[in-house]
Coordinates of C-alpha atoms in Angstrom, one line a residue:
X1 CA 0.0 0.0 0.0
X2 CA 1.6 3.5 -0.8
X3 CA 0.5 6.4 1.1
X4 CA -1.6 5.2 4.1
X5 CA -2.8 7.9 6.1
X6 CA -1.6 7.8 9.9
X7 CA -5.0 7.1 11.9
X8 CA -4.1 9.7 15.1
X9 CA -4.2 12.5 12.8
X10 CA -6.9 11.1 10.8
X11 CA -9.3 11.3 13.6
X12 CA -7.2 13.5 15.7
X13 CA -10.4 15.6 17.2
X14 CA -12.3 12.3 18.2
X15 CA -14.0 9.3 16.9
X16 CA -17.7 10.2 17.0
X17 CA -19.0 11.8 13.8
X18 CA -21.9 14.2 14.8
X19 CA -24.1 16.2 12.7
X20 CA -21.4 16.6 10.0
X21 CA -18.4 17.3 12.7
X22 CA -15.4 14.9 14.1
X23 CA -15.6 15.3 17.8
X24 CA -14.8 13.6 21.5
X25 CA -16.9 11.1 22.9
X26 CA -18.2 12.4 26.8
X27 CA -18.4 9.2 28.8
X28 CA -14.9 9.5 30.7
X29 CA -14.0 6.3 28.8
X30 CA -11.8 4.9 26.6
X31 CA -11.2 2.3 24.2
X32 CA -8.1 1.3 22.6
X33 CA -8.0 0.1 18.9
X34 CA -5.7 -2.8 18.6
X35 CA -4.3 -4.2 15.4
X36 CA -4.7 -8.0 15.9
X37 CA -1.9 -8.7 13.7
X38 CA 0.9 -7.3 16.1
X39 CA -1.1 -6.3 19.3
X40 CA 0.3 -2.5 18.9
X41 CA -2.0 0.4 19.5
X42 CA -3.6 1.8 16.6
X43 CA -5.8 4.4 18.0
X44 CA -7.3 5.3 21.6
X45 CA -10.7 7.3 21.6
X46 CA -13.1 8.2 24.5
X47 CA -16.3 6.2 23.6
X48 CA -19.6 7.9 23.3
X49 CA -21.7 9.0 26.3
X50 CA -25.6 8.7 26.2
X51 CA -25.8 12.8 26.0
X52 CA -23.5 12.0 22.8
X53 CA -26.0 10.0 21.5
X54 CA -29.1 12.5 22.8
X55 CA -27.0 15.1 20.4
X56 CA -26.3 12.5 17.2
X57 CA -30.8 11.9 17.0
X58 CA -31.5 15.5 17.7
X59 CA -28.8 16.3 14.6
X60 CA -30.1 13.4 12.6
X61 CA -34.1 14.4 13.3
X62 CA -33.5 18.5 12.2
X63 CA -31.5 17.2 9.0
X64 CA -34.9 14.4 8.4
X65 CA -36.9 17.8 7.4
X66 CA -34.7 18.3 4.8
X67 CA -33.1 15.5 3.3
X68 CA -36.7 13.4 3.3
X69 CA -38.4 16.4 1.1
X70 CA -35.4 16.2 -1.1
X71 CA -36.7 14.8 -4.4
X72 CA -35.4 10.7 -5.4
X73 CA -33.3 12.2 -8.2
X74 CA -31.4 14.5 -5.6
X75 CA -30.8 11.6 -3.3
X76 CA -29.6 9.5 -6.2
X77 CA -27.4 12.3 -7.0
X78 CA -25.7 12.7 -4.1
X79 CA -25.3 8.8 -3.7
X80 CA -23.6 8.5 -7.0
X81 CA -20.9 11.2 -6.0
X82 CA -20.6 8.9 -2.6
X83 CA -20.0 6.5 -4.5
X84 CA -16.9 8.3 -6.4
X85 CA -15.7 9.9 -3.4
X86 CA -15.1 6.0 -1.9
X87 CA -13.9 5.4 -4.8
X88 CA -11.1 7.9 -4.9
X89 CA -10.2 6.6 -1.4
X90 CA -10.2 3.5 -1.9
X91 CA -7.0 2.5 -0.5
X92 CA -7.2 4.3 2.2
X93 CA -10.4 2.6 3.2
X94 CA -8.7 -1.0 2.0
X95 CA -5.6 0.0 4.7
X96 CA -8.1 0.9 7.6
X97 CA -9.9 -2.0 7.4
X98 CA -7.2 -4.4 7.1
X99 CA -5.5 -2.6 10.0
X100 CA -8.5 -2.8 12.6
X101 CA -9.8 -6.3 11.7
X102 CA -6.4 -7.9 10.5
X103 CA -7.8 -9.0 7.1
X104 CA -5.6 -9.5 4.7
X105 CA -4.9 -6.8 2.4
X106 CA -6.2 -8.6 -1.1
X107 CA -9.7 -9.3 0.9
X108 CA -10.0 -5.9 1.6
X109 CA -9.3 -4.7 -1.4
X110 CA -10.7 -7.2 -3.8
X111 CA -14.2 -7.6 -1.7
X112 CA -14.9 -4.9 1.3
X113 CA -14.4 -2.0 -0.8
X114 CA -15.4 -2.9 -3.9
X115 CA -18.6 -4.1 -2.4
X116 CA -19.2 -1.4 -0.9
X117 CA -18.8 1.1 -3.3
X118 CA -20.9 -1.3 -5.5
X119 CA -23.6 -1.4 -2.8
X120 CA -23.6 2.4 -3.0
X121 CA -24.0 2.7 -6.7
X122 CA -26.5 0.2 -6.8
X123 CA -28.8 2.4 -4.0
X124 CA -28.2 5.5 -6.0
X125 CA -30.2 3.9 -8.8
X126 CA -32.4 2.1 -6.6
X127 CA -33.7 5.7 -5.1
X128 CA -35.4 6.8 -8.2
X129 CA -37.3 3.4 -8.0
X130 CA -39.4 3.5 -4.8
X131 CA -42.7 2.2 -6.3
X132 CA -45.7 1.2 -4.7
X133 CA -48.6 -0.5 -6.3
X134 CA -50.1 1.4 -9.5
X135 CA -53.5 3.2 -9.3
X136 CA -56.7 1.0 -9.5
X137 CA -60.5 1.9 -9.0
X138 CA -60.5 -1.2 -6.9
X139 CA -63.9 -0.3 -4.9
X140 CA -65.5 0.9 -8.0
X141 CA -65.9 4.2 -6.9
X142 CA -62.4 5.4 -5.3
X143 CA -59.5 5.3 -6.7
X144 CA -56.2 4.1 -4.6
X145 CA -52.5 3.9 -5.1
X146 CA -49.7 3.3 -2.6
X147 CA -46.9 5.7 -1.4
X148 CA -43.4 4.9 0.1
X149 CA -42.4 7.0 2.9
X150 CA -39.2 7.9 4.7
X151 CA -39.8 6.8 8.6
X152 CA -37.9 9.0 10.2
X153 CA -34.5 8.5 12.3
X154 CA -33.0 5.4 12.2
X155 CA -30.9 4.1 15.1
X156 CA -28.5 0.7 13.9
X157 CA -25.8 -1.2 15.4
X158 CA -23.1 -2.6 13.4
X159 CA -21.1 -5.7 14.0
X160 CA -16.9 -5.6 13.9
X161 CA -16.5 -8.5 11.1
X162 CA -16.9 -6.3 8.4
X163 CA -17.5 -3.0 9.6
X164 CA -17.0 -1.1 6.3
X165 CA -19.6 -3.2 4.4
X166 CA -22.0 -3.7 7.2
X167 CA -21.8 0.1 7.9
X168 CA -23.2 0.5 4.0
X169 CA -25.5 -2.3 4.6
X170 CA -27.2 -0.3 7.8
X171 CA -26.7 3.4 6.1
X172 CA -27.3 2.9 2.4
X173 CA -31.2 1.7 2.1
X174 CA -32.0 4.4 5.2
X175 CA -30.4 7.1 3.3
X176 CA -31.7 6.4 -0.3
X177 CA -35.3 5.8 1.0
X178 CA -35.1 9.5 2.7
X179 CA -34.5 8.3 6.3
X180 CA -31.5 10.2 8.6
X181 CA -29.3 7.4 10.6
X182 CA -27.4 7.2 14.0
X183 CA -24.8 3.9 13.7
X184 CA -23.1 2.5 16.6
X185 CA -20.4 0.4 14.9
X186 CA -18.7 -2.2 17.2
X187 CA -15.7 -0.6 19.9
X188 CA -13.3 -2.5 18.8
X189 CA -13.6 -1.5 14.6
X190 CA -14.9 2.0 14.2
X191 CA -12.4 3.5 11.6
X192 CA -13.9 2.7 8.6
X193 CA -17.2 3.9 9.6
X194 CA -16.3 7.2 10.5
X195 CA -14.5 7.4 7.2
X196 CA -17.9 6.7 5.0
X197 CA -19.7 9.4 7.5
X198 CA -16.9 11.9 6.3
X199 CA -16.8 10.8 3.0
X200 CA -20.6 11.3 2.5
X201 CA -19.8 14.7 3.8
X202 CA -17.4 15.1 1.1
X203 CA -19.9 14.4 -1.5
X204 CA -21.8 17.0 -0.8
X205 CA -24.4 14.8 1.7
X206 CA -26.0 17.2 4.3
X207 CA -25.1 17.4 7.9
X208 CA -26.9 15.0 10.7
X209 CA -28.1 13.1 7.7
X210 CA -25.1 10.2 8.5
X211 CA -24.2 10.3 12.4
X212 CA -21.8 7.9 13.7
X213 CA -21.6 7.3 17.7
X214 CA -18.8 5.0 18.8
X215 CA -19.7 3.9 22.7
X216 CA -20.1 0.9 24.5
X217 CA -22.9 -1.6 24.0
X218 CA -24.8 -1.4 27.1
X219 CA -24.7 2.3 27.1
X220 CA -24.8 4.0 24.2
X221 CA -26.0 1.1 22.6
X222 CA -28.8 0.1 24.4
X223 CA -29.8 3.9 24.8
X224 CA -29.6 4.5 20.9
X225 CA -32.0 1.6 20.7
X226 CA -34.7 3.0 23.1
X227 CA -34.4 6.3 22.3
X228 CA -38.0 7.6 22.0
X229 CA -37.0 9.7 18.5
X230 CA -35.2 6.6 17.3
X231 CA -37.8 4.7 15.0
X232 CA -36.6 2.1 13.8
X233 CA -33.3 -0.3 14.8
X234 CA -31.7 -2.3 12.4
X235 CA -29.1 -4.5 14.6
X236 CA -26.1 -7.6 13.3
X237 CA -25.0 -9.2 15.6
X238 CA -25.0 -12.4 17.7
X239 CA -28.4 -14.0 18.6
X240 CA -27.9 -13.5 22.5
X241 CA -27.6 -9.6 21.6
X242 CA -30.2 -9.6 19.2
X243 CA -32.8 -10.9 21.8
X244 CA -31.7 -7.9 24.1
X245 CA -32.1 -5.4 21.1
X246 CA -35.5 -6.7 20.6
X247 CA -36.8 -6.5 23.9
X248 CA -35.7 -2.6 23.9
X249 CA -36.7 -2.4 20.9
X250 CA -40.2 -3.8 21.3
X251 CA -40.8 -1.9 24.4
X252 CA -41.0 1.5 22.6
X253 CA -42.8 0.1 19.8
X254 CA -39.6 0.2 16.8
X255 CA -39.8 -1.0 13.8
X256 CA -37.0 -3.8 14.2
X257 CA -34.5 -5.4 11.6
X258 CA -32.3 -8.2 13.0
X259 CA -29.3 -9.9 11.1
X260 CA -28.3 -12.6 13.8
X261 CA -26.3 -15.5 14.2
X262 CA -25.4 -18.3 11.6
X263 CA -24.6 -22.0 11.3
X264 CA -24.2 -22.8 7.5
X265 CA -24.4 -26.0 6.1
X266 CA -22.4 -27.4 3.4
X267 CA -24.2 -30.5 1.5
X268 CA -22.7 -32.4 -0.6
X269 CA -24.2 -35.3 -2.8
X270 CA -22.5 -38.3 -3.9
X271 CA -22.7 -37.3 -7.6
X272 CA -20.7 -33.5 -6.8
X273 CA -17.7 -32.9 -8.0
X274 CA -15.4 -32.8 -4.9
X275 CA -12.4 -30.9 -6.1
X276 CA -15.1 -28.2 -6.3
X277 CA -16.5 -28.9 -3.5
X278 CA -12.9 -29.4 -1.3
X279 CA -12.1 -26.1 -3.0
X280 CA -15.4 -24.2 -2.0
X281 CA -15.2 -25.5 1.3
X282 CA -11.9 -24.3 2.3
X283 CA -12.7 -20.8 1.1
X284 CA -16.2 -20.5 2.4
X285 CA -15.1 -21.9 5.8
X286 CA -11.7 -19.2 6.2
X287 CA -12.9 -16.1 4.6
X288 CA -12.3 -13.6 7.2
X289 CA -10.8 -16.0 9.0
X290 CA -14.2 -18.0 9.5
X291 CA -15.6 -14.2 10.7
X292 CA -18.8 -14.6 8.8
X293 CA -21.8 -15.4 9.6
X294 CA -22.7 -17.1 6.0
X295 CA -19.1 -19.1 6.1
X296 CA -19.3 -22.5 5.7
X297 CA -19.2 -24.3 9.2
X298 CA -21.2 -27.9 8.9
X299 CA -19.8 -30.1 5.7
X300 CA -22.5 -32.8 5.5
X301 CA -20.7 -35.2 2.8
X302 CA -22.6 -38.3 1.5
X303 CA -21.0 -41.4 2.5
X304 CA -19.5 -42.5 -0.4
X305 CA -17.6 -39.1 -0.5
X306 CA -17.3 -38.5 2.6
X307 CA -13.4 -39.8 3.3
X308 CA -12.1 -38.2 0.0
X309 CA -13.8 -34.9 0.7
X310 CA -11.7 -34.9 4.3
X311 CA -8.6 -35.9 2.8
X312 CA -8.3 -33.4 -0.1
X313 CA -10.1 -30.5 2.6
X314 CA -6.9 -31.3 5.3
X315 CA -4.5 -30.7 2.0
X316 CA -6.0 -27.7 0.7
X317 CA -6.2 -26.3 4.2
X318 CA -2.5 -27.0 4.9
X319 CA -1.5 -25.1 2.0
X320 CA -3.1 -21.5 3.3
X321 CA -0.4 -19.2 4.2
X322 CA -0.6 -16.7 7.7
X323 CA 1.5 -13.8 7.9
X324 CA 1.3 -10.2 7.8
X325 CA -2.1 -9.0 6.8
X326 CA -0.3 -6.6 4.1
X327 CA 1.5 -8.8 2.7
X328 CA 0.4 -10.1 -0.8
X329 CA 0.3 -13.6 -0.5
X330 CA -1.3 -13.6 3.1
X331 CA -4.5 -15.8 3.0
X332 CA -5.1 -15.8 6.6
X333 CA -5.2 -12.9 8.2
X334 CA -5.5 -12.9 12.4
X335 CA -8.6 -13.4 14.2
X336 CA -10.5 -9.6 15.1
X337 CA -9.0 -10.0 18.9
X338 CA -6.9 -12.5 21.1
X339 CA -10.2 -12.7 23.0
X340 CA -11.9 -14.4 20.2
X341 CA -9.0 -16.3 19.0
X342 CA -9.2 -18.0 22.6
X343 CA -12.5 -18.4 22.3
X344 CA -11.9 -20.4 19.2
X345 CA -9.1 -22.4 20.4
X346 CA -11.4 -23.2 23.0
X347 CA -14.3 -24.6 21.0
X348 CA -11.4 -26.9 19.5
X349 CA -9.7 -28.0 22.4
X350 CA -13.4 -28.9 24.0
X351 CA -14.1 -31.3 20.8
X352 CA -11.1 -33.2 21.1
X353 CA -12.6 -34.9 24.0
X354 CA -15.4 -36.2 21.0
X355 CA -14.3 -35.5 17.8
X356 CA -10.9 -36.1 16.0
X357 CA -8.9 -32.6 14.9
X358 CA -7.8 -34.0 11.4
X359 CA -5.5 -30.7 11.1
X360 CA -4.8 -27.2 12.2
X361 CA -6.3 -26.6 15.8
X362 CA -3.3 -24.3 17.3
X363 CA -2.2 -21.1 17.9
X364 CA 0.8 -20.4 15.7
X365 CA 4.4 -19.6 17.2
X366 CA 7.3 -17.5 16.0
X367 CA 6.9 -14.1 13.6
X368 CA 2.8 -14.8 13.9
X369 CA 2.8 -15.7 18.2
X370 CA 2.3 -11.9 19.1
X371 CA -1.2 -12.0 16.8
X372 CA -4.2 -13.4 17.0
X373 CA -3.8 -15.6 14.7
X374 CA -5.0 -19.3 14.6
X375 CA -4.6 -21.8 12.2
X376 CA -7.1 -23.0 9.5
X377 CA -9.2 -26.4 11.3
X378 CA -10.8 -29.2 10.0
X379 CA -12.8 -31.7 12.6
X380 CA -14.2 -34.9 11.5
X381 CA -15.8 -37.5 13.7
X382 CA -18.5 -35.2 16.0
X383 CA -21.8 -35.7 16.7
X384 CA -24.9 -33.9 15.8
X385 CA -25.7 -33.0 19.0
X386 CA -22.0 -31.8 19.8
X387 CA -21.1 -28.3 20.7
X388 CA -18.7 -28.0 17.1
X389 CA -22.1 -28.9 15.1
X390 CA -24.5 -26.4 17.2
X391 CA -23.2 -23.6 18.1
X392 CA -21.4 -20.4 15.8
X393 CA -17.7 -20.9 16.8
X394 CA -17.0 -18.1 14.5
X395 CA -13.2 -18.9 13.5
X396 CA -11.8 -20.5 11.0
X397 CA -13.2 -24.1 11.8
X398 CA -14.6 -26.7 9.9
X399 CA -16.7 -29.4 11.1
X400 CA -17.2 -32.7 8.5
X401 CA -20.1 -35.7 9.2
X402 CA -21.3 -38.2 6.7
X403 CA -24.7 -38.8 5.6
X404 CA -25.9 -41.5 3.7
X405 CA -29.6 -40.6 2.3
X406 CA -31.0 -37.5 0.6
X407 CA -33.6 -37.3 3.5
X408 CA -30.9 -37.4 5.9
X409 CA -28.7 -35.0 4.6
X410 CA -31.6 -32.0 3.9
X411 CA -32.5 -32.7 7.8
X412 CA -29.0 -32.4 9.0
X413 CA -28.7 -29.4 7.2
X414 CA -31.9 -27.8 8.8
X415 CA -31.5 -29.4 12.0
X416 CA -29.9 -26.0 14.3
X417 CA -31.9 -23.0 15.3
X418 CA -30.2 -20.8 12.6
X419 CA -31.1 -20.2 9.5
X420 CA -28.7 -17.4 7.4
X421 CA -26.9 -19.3 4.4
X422 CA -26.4 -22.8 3.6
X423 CA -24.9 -25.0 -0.1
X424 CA -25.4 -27.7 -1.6
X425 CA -23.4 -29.4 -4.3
X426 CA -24.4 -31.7 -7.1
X427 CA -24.4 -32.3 -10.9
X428 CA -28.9 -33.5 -10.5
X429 CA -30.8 -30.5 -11.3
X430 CA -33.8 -32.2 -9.0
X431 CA -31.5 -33.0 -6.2
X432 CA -30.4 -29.1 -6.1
X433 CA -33.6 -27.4 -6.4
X434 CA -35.2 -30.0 -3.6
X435 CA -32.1 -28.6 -1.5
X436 CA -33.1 -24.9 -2.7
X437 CA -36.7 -25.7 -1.8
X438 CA -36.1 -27.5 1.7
X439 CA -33.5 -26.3 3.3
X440 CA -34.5 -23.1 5.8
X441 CA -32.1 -20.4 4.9
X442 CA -31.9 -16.9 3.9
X443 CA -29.4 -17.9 1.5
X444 CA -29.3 -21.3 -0.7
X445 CA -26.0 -21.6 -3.0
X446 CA -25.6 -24.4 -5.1
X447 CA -22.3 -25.3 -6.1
X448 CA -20.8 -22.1 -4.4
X449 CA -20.8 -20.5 -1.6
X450 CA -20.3 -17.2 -0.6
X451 CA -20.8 -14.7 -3.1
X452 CA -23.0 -12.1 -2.7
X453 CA -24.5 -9.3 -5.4
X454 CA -25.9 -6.1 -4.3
X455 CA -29.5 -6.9 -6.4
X456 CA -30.4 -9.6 -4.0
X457 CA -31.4 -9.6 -0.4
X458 CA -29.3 -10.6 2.6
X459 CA -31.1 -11.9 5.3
X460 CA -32.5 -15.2 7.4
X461 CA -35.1 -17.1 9.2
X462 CA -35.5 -19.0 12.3
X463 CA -32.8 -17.8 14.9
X464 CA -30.7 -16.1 12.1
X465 CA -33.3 -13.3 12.6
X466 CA -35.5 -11.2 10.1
X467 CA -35.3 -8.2 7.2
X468 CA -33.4 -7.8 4.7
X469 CA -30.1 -5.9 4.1
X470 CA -29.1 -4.9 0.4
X471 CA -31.6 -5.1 -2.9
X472 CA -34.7 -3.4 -3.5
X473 CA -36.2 -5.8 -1.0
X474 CA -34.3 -3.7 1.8
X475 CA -37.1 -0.9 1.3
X476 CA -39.3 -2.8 2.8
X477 CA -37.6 -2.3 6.0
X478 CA -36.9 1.5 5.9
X479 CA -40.2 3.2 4.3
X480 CA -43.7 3.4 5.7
X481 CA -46.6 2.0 3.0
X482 CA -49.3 4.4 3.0
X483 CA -52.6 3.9 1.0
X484 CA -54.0 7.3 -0.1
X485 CA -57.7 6.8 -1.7
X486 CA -59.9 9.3 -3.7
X487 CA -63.9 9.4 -3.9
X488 CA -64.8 10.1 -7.8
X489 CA -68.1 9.9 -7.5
X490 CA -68.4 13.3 -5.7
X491 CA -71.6 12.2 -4.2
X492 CA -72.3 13.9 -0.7
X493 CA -74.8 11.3 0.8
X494 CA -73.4 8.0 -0.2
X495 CA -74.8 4.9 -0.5
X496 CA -72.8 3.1 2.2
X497 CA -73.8 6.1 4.5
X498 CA -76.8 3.9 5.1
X499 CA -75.1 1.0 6.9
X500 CA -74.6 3.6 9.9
X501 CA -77.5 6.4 9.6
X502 CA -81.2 7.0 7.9
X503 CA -82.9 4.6 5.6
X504 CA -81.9 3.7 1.8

């Protein structure tokens, strides 16, 4: 990377962005970013008080006047220059992330900011397009259509594992659809989402529209959710957080978007091809170092596949290289913390009491023992039931059972509460759409898995939560339907007057 920016300058007056300004947080706080590649200090902030938050809604509800009366053309204006303005700074954005999350450089590069400055063209266009359903005489004598409306200020709470993206994901539809946002991006990652706030500014966005408060969960996080001129939270997160943003959220009557917790399965039929499928699995199962909640985590393999696949998985795996996240031919970057890289190692150390660690399962020594790193696992030989299979380990972990009938293998793959993204793999047309059809997921990929497009919706069932992030489909969770309807019959008493007064 040439010409990185040095992040104490960068955000020398603060690391909350409110109502168009770079200032202080007010809670007598601090937090401490940490590159999880070396350990070292990257930045030290004070975190956001709830009065910081109290000022970020009141700035975000005095810009709503204007910037929901602005016309869909003026919004899709001002999104397309975003999207030039990221572009310009692209490596910038690319270093930032790599530096808080330890990603390696190419993933930043090649898929966080591309996507995201994709993301934003695509919801430049998409605000001229906020249809509702064409006008009808649908009572005979009125005539009804349906408007979209902005809903006011939106309060959402972004998650650390990709906090450039996910920052787009939460701002983007609110923005385009007229709405004004507050984010709380995670403590531990809010660079890059102060650098889109700022950027928007650049392009020529108004102040308050994009507010960004960087405080702790249980204060300004929990306050940002109840906040009585807050109307709507959008939350990612884990499942166990999610619950607590509901119940917050619930209690002042929010509308409420939740992108929780996943457990993908990976199913693969006895007629795939497994060097596709060994291939798709290792790189499903380690982007961001496993920090994904649609990564690959449960490999059900038909039986007759089911060695092979492990084998040539264990190989692959052994060939991805850790090192220094800006280096060029890192794969593996470090886990976002040493807390969750223990947490990790923990999950792995608890299976080997029931399950057999084929390879990988350790923490690294030498250059790589100061990081968080941990290297890439594969587990074979758990049970259904087992801790490995069940719950979101989130790290770079793979878990591998057999399955020997169709039946068998579609119920595997449902059988956990979540419900986000799932695979399956085979060359039979009617095996993959059953799989499409019958497996409970957001997100059904057959022979991939992984990519995502900026036209389609991101979102889950069951546990995984509800809503969707990105597409048109996103609307649906950031505009108010209203149905206007006109009398043409201009008649003063009316005929169904009758039903409630006087005689026909």
């Amino acid at each position: 990377m040439g010409n990185r920016f040095q992040v104490k300058d960068r955000f020398a007056d603060g690391a909350q962005y409110i109502d168009g300004q770079l200032r202080s947080g007010t809670s007598g706080r601090s937090h401490t970013v940490v590159d999880p590649a070396t350990g070292d200090e990257v930045l030290t902030y004070e975190l956001a008080s709830t009065a910081d938050v109290d000022e970020a809604v009141a700035a975000a509800k005095r810009a709503f006047t204007g910037w929901s009366a602005a016309t869909p053309g003026e919004r899709s204006d001002a999104l397309h220059r975003l999207a030039a303005v990221l572009a310009e700074q692209a490596e910038d954005f690319a270093y930032a992330e790599s530096l808080q999350c330890g990603k390696p450089i190419k993933l930043s590069t090649e898929f966080d900011v591309p996507g995201t400055i994709d993301n934003t063209a695509f919801f430049a266009g998409a605000a001229r397009h906020l249809q509702g359903q064409a006008a009808a005489e649908y009572s005979g004598d009125h005539t009804s259509y349906v408007r979209r409306e902005p809903i006011g200020v939106v309060g959402s709470i972004a998650p650390w594992n990709y906090p450039l993206q996910m920052a787009a994901w939460k701002i983007l539809p609110a923005i385009a659809a007229g709405n004004t946002i507050v984010l709380k991006p995670a403590e531990l990652t809010p660079l890059t989402s102060l650098m889109f706030a700022q950027a928007a500014k650049d392009a020529g966005l108004p102040d308050g529209v994009i507010n960004i408060v960087a405080g702790a969960g249980r204060d300004a996080g929990e306050h940002l959710v109840g906040h009585p001129d807050v109307v709507m939270t959008s939350f990612t997160g884990s499942t166990g957080v999610g619950k607590r943003v509901a119940e917050i959220a619930t209690a002042t009557v929010k509308r409420l978007h939740l992108e929780l917790g996943g457990k993908a399965p990976f199913l693969v039929f006895d007629d795939a091809d497994l060097e596709a499928a060994a291939h798709g699995a290792v790189a499903a199962s380690l982007i961001n170092t496993g920090q994904d909640c649609t990564a690959a985590t449960r490999a059900y393999v038909q039986r007759p596949l089911h060695d092979a696949f492990v084998a040539r998985v264990a190989e692959l795996m052994e060939t991805v290289r850790l090192g220094d996240p800006f280096a060029a031919t890192t794969d593996l970057g470090p886990l976002v913390s040493h807390a969750q890289r223990d947490r990790v190692a923990g999950f792995v150390e608890r299976a080997r009491g029931y399950a057999t660690v084929v390879t990988g399962g350790e923490i690294p020594g030498g250059e790589l023992a100061t990081g968080a790193y941990y290297r890439p696992t594969l587990i074979a030989g758990a049970a259904q039931d087992s801790e490995v299979v069940q719950s979101e380990i989130f790290g770079p972990v793979l878990v591998v059972l057999p399955f020997d009938t169709d039946d068998e293998g579609i119920a595997l793959a449902n059988d956990t509460p979540y419900g986000l993204a799932a695979s399956a793999w085979s060359r039979d047309l009617y095996r993959a759409n059953r799989a499409t059809r019958e497996i409970k997921a957001g997100c059904v990929w057959i022979n991939d898995h992984i990519p995502i497009i900026s036209e389609m919706p991101h979102g889950g069932y069951k546990s995984s939560g509800f809503g969707k992030d990105m597409s048109a489909y996103s609307f649906e969770e950031y505009t108010q339907v209203k149905h206007v309807m006109y009398d043409n019959t201009a008649v003063a008493a009316k005929d169904w007057h009758r039903t409630i007064f006087g005689d026909r």
